[in-house]
XYZ file of C-alpha atoms in Angstrom:
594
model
C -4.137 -4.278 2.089
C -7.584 -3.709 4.084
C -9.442 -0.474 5.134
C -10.549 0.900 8.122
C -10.389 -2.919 9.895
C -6.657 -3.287 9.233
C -5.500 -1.681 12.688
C -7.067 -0.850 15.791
C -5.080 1.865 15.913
C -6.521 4.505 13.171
C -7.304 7.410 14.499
C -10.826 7.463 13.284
C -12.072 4.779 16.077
C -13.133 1.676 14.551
C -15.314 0.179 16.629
C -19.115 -1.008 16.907
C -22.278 -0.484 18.831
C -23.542 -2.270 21.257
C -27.098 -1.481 20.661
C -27.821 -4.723 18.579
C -25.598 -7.058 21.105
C -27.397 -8.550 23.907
C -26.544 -6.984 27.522
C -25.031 -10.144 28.902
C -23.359 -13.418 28.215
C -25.336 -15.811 29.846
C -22.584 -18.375 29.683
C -20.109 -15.907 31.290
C -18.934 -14.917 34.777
C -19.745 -11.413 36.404
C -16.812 -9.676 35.794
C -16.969 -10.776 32.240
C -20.745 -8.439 31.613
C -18.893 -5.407 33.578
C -16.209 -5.599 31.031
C -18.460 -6.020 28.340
C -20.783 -3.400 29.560
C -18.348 -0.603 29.875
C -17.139 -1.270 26.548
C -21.015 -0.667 24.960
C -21.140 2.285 27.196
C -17.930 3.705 25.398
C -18.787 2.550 21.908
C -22.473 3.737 22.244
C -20.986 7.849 23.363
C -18.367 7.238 20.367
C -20.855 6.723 17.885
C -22.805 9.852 18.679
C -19.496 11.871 18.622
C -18.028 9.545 15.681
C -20.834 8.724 13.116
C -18.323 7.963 10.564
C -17.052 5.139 12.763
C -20.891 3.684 13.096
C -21.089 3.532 9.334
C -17.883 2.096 8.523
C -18.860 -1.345 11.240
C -22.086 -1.977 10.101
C -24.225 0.338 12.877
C -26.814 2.855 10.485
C -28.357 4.894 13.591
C -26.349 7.367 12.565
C -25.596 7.448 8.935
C -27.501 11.183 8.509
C -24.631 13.192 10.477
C -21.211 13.896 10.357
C -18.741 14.200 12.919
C -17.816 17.483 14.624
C -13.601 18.300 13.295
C -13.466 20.944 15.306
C -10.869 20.873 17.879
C -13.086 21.327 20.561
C -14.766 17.987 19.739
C -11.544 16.331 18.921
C -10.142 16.988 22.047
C -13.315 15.949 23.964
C -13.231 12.507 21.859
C -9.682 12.113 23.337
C -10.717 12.981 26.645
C -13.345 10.046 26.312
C -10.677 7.769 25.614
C -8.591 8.622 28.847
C -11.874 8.374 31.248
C -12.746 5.164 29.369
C -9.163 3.859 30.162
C -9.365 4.873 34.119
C -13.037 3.460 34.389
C -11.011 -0.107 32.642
C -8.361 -0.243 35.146
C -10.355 0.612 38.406
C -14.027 -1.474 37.495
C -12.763 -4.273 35.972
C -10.326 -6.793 38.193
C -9.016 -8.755 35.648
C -8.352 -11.842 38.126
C -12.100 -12.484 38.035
C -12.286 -12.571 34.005
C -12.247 -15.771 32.319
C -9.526 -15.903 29.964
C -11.283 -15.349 26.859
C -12.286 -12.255 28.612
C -8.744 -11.869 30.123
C -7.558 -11.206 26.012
C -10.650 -9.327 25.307
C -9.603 -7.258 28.053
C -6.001 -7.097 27.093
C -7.244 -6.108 23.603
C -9.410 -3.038 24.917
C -6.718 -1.935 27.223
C -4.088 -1.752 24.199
C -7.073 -0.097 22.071
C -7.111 3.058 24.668
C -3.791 3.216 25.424
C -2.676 3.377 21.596
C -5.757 5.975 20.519
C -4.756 8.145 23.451
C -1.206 8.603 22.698
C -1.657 8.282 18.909
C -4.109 11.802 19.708
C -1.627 12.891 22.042
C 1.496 12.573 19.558
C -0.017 12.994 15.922
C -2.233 15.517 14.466
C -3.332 14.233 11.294
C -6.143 16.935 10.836
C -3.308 19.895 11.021
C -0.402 17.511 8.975
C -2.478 15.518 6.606
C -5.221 17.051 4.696
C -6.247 13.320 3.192
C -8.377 12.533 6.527
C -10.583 14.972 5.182
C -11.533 13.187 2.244
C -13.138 10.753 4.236
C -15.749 12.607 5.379
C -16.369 14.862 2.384
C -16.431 11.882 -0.212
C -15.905 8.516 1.391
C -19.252 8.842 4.468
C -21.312 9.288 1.076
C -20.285 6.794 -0.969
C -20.201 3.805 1.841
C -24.018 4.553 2.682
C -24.345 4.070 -1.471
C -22.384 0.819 -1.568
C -22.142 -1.467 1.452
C -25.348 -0.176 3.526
C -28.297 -2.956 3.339
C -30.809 -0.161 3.556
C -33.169 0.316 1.482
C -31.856 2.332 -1.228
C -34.113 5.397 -0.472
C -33.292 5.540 3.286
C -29.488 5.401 1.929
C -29.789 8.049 -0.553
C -31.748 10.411 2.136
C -28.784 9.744 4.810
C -26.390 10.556 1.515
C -28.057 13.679 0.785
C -27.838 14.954 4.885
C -24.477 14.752 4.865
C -23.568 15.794 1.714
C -25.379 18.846 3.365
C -22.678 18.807 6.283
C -19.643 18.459 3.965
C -19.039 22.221 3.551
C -19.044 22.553 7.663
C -15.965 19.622 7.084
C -14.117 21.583 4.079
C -14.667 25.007 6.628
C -12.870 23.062 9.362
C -10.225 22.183 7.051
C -9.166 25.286 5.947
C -8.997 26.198 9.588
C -7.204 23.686 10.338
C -4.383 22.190 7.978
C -0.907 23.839 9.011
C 2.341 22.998 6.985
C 1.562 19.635 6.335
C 4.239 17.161 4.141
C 4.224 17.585 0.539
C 4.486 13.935 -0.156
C 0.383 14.125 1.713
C -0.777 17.175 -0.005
C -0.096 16.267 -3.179
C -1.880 12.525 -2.645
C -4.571 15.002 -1.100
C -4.528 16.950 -4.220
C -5.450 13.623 -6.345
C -7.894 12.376 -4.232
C -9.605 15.959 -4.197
C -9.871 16.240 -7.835
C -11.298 12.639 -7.924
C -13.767 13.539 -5.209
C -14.969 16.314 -7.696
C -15.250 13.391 -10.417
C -17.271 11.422 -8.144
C -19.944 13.945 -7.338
C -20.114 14.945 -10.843
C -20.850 11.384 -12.105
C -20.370 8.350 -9.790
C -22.706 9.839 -7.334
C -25.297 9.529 -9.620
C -24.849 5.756 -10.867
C -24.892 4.728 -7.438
C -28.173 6.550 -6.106
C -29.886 5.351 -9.373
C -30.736 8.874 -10.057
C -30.628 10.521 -13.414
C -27.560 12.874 -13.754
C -28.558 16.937 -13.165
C -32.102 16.142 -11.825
C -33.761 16.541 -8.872
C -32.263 17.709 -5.570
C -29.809 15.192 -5.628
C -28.244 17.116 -8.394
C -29.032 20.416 -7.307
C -26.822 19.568 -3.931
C -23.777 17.430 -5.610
C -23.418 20.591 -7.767
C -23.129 23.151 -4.915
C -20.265 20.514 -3.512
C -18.566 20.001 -6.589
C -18.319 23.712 -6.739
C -17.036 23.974 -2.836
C -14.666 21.053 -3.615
C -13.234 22.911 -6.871
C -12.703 25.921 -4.682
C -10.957 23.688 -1.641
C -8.802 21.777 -4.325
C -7.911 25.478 -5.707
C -7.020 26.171 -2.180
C -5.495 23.099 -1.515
C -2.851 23.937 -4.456
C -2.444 27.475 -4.259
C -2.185 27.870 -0.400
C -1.117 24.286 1.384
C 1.317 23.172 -1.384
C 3.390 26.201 -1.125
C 3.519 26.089 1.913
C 4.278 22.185 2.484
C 7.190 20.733 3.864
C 9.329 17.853 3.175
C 9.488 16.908 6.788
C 7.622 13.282 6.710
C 9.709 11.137 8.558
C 8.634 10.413 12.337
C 11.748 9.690 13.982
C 13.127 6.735 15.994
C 11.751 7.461 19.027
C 8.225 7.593 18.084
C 8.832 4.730 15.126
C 9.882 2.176 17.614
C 6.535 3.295 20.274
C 4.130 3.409 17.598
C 5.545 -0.047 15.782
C 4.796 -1.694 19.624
C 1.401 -0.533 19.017
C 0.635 -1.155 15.685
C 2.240 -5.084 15.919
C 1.327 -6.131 19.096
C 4.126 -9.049 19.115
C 6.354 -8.676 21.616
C 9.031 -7.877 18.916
C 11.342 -4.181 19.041
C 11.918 -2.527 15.948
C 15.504 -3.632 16.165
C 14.295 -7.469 15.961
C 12.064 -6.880 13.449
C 14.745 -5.115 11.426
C 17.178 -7.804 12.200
C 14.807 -10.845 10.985
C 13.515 -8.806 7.624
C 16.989 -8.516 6.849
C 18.077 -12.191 6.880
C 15.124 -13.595 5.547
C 15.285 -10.859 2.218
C 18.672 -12.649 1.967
C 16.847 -16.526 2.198
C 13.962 -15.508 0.022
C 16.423 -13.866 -2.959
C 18.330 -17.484 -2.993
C 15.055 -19.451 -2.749
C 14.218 -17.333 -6.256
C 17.911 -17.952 -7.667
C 16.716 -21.242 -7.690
C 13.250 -20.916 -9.876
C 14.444 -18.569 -11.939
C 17.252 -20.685 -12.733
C 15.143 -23.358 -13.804
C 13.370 -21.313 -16.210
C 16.206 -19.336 -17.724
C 16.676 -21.769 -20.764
C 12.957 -21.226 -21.823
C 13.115 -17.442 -22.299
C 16.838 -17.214 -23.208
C 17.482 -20.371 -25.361
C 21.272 -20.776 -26.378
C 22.066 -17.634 -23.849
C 24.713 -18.462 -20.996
C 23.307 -18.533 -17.445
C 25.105 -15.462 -15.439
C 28.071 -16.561 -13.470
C 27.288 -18.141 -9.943
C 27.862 -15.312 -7.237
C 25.675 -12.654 -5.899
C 25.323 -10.241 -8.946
C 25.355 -13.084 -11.317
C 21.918 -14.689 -9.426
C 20.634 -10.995 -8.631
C 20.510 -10.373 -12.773
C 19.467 -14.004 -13.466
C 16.183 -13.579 -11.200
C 15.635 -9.720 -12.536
C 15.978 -10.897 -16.191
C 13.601 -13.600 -16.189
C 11.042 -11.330 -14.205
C 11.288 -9.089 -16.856
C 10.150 -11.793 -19.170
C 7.248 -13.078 -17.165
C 6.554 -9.403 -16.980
C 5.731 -9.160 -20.340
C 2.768 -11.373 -20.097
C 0.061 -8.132 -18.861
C -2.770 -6.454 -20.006
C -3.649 -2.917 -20.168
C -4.923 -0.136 -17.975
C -8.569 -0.969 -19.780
C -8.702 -4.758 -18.777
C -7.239 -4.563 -15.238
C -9.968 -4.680 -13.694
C -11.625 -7.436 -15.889
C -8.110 -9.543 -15.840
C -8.509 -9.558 -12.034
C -12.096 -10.867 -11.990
C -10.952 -14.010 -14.303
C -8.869 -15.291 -11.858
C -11.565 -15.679 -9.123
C -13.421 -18.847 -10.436
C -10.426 -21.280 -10.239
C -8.891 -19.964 -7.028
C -12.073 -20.488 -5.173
C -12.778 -23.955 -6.912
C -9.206 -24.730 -5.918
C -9.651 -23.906 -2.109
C -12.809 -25.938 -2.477
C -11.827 -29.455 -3.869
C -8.270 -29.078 -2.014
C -10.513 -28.330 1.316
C -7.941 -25.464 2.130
C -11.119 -24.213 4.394
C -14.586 -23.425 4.024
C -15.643 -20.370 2.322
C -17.899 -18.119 3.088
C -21.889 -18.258 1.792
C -23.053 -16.132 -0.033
C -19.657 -14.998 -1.882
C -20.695 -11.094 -1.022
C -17.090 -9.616 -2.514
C -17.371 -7.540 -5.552
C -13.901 -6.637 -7.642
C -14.056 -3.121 -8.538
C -12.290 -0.421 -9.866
C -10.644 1.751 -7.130
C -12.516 5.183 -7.047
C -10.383 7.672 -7.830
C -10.849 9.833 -4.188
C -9.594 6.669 -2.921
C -6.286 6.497 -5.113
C -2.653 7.170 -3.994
C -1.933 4.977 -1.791
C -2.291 1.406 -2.641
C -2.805 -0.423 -6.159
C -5.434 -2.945 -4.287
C -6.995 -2.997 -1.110
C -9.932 -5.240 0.278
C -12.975 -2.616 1.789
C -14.565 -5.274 4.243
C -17.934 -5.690 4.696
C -18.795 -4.005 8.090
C -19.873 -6.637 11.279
C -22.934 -5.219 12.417
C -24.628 -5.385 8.893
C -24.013 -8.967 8.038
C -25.691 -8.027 4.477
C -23.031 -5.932 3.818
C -20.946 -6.397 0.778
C -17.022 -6.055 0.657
C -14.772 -4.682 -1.801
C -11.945 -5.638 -3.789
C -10.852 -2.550 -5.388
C -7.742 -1.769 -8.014
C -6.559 0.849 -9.296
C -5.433 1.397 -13.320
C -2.226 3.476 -13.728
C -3.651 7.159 -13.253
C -4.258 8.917 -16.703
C -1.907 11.491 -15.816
C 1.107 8.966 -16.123
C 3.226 8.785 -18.469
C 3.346 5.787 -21.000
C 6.493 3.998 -19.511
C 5.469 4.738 -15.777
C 1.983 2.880 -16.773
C 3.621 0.251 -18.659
C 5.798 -0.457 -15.566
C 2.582 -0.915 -12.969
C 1.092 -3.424 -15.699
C 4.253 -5.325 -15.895
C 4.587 -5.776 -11.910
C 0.984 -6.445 -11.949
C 1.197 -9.251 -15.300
C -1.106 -12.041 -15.262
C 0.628 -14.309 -13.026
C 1.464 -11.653 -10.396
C -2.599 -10.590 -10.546
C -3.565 -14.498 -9.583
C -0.899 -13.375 -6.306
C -2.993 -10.752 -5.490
C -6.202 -12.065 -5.822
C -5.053 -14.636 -3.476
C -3.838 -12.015 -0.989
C -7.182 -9.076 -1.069
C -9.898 -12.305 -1.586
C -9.436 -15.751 -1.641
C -8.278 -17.002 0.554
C -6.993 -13.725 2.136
C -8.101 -10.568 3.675
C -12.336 -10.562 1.806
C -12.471 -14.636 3.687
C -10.569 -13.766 6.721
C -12.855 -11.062 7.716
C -15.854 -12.789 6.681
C -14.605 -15.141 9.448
C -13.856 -12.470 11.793
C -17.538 -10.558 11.519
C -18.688 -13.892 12.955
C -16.175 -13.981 16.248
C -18.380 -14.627 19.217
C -16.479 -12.298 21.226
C -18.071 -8.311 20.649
C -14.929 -6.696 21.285
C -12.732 -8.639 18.707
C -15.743 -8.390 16.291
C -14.736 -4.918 16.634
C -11.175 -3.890 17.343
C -8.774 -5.892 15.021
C -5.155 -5.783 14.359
C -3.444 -5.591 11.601
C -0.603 -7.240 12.070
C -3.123 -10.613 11.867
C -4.804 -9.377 8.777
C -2.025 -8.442 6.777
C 0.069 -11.292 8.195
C -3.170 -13.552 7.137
C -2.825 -12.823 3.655
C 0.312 -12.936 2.898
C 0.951 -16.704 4.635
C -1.892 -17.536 2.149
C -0.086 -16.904 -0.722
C 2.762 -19.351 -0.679
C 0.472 -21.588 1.217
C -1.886 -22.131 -2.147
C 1.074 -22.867 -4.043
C 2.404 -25.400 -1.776
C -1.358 -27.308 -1.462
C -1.011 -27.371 -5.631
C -2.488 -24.378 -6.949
C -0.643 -23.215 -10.598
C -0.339 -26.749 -11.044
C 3.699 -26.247 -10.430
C 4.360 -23.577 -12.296
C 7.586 -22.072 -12.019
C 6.677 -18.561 -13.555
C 3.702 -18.108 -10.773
C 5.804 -19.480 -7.759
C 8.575 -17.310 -8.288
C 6.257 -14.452 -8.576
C 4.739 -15.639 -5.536
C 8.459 -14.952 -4.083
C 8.720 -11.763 -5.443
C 5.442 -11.147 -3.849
C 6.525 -12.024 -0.267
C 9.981 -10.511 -1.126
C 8.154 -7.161 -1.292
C 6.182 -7.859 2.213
C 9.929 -8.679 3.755
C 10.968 -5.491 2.188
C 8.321 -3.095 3.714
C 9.825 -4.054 6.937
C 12.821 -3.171 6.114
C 12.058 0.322 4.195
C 9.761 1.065 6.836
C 12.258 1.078 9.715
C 14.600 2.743 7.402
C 12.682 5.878 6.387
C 11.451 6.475 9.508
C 14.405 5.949 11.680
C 17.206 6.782 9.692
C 17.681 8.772 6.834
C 17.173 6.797 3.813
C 16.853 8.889 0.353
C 14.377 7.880 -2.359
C 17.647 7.112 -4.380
C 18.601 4.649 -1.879
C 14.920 3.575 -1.199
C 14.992 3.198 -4.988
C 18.240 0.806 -5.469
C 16.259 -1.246 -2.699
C 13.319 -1.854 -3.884
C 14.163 -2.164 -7.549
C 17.567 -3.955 -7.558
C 16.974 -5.988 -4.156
C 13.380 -6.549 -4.585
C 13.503 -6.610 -8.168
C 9.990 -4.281 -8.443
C 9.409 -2.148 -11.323
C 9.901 1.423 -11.349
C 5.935 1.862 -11.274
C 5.702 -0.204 -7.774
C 8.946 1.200 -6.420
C 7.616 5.078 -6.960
C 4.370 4.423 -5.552
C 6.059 2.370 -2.360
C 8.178 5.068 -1.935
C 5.425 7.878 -1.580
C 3.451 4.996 0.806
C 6.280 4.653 3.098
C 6.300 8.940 3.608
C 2.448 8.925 3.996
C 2.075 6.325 6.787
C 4.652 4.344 9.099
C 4.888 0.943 10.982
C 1.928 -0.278 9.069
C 4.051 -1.622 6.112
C 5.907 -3.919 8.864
C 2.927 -5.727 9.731
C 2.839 -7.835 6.315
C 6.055 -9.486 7.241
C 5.281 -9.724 11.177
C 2.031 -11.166 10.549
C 3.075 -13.919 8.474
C 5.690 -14.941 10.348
C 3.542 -15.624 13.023
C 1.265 -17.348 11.198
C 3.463 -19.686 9.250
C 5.282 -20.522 12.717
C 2.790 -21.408 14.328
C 1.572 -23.475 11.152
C 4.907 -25.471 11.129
C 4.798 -25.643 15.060
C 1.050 -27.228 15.090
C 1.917 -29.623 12.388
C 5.028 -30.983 13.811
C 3.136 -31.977 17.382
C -0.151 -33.387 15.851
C 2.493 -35.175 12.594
C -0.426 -37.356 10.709
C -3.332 -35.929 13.031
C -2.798 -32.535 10.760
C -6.153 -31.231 9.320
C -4.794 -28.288 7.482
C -8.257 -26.698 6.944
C -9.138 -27.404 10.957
C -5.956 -25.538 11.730
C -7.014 -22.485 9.161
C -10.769 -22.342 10.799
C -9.128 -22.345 14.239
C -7.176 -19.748 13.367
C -9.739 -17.694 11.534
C -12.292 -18.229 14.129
C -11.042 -15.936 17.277
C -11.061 -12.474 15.332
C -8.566 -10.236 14.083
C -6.736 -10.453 17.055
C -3.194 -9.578 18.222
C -1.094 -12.331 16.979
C 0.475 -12.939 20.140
C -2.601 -14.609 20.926
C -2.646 -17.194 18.449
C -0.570 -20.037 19.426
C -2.777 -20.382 22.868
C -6.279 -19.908 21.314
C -5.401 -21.903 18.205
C -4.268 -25.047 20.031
C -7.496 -24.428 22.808
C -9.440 -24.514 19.550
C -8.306 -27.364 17.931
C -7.942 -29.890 21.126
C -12.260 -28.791 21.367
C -12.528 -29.717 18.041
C -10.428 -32.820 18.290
C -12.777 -33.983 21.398
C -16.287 -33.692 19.371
């Protein structure tokens, strides 16, 4: 999973300015520096109303404010949008683009049209008091760990807006309505980590000595403010909560158009998750029956129909399951796989990695728990010293023994080499590293999801196939179990949202269908209320991606270069996927010429 890059579609614009980009590309036609002009023009007005946005790509001009939440603002940031849109489609004549500025163009166009209804249709800052977290906790502690400014200038910009955060809690008690339970109570958590991380965390990352100076004398006034908002947070908005999460299939199957960007209706996506869960639960039949023997010496293999393979598979993923470490050494267990995937990706030449390596594996701060175990922060595009993140997340303290044993046993040893393949190498950290450097400054800035999510997950059965694990069973049918979950999402997305699937039923399929632990299939559960349509883009995007794969390697046969075909496909941005087959094949017939 990625942050803040991994949809153009967040409500909180992502998006860059153009103050650092030249005015023009020589190289390009007229038409092409109107388009590109009236897109700095928008970006440069968002940042002043949107400074969070600046910070999060890379752009510090503005990392001493804090946006205005007040619903007079909002609604003028919306209004932006919809002049932005009309200026689009009556300055720009898209006959006279070329064509890379034909899909830049297409890109913008989907950009406004999904922000403006998304603002229209949603209202996150009445129905989800988590947005607020990210600009009480979050705008402080990116200046403190992926700015390259000089650690002063961030610590100054850290202490303005920690200044502005009350003015942020006010609006949020003026604003949140009845919001769903299933968000106020992740709200809750992230709160009370918030107050952790201006007690302490703060502190380590300023390099200032803990209750000195007026870096102290501020984080104290907010940790009492935050205390009080938490308090209010549980005594006022929880009560008053709802259980009323799911969006309906009306707005499911518009939103899922946006968020994919595929040419693909909910129904087909539904349809396709459906038959390949049933392809990918055979394909692990197989592996696990090969491996039965070794755990379960002497013990009769369970009879040959659908229950008998279903318990076969579950069984011997218990046993691999057992194989974990603790809460203590996640973290650390994590880092030790790093070395040999990215000497693997090296001497198999699966493409060329990034230098300098500039992704640090960290433990997920706790204001950012609830709603992933993992997720990749990227290093923003306009600060190309930037650093990314690869964050996880222990089992919370709060949990009880068995609920944390479960997480550690879905996340065992082999399953953790999965995921580091997935957030890092060669996933979402080297695909973005890729995309920062995308010649084109509006895919540098607005990115899909659908192509990172669908990115990462073609990489991981891709590693095993080039020979990484050295053939080992264990690892390739977690590997299964891995993508097994990403066919899944599609499936419990669509059904949440659109039907009326119960968290018994969500449950039964995510446990006995996708064989995850009861850890996993809790925390997927409470993921699936909190957002929809974004846990359909893992599946999605790696269909695309391995289609096209087996498409391009059928025409070129013995021609095939597999890392050529991965840097061709890296090298366009984090683009809508129905984009890659034509710019992948442009980009490999140029390099074929040279």
């Amino acid at each position: 999973m990625t942050r803040h890059r991994s949809s153009f579609l967040v409500l909180a614009l992502v998006a860059a300015s153009g103050l650092s980009i030249a005015a023009d590309d020589p190289g390009g036609l007229p038409e092409d520096a109107r388009l590109n002009a009236l897109f700095r023009d928008y970006l440069t007005e968002t940042f002043h109303r949107e400074p969070l946005s600046a910070t999060r790509l890379g752009e510090h001009g503005f990392d001493d404010k804090l946006d205005d939440l007040s619903p007079e603002a909002r609604e003028a940031n919306l209004q932006l949008r919809r002049d932005t849109l009309a200026r689009l489609r009556k300055e720009v004549v898209v006959d006279r683009l070329s064509r890379p500025s034909k899909i830049d163009y297409d890109v913008f166009l989907r950009h406004l049209e999904s922000t403006i209804w998304l603002g229209e249709t949603f209202h996150p800052f009445r129905d989800d008091p988590r947005v607020y977290g990210d600009y009480a906790t979050e705008s402080v502690y990116l200046l403190l760990t992926q700015s390259s400014l000089p650690r002063e200038v961030n610590r100054r910009n850290a202490l303005e807006r920690m200044r502005q955060v009350p003015r942020v809690l006010e609006t949020a008690r003026k604003t949140i309505g009845r919001p769903p339970r299933v968000k106020v109570e992740t709200a809750i958590r992230q709160t009370e980590g918030a107050v952790g991380f201006y007690k302490t965390e703060l502190f380590r990352l300023a390099g200032d000595p803990p209750g000195e100076g007026q870096l102290a004398a501020d984080a104290a006034k907010l940790v009492g403010l935050l205390s009080d908002y938490l308090a209010f947070l549980k005594t006022e908005v929880l009560p008053r909560s709802t259980d009323d999460w799911r969006i309906g299939r009306e707005l499911f199957v518009k939103k899922l158009d946006y968020e994919l960007d595929a040419g693909l209706t909910a129904d087909e996506v539904l349809a396709e998750a459906e038959r390949e869960a049933v392809r990918v639960e055979t394909e692990m039949s197989v592996f696990a029956r090969q491996i039965w023997s070794e755990f379960f010496p002497g013990v009769a293999v369970p009879p040959d129909d659908p229950a008998g393979r279903s318990e076969m598979t579950r069984r011997v993923l218990e046993r691999i399951g057992d194989d974990h470490g603790t809460a203590d050494s996640l973290v650390a267990d994590a880092r030790s796989t790093v070395h040999a995937i990215k000497d693997f990706i090296s001497a198999r030449k699966i493409l060329a990695l990034p230098e300098p390596d500039q992704c640090r594996i960290i433990e997920m701060p706790e204001f950012m728990r609830g709603n992933s175990v993992a997720y990749l922060n990227p290093a923003p595009p306009l600060d190309s010293r930037g650093s990314s993140e690869y964050s996880i997340s222990p089992p919370p303290a709060d949990w009880s023994r068995e609920r944390a044993d479960s997480l550690l046993r879905e996340y065992n040893r082999s399953m953790l080499k999965i995921l580091t393949i997935h957030e890092a190498y060669p996933g979402h950290y080297v695909q973005l590293e890729y995309s920062n450097k995308c010649p084109s400054f509006i895919r540098l800035v607005l990115s899909s999801g659908t192509f990172a999510e669908g990115w990462a997950v073609y990489t991981e059965q891709m590693m095993l196939d080039q020979g990484f694990g050295g053939g080992d069973v264990k690892l390739r049918l977690q590997q299964l179990k891995f993508y097994l979950r990403a066919v899944v999402n599609a499936i419990l997305d669509n059904k949440m949202h659109c039907g009326a699937m119960t968290d018994a039923e969500a449950r039964d399929l995510l446990m006995n269908r996708a064989f995850q632990t009861e850890g996993e299939a809790v925390g997927k559960i409470i993921r699936s209320k909190q957002s929809s349509c974004q846990l359909s883009t893992y599946f999605v995007g790696r269909t695309a991606f391995y289609r096209l794969r087996q498409s391009v390697q059928r025409e070129q046969g013995d021609r095939f270069d597999l890392a050529r075909f991965h840097e061709a496909a890296l090298s366009e941005g984090t683009l809508p996927v129905k984009f890659l087959p034509e710019l992948v094949r442009a980009r490999l017939a140029v390099t074929k010429e040279k």
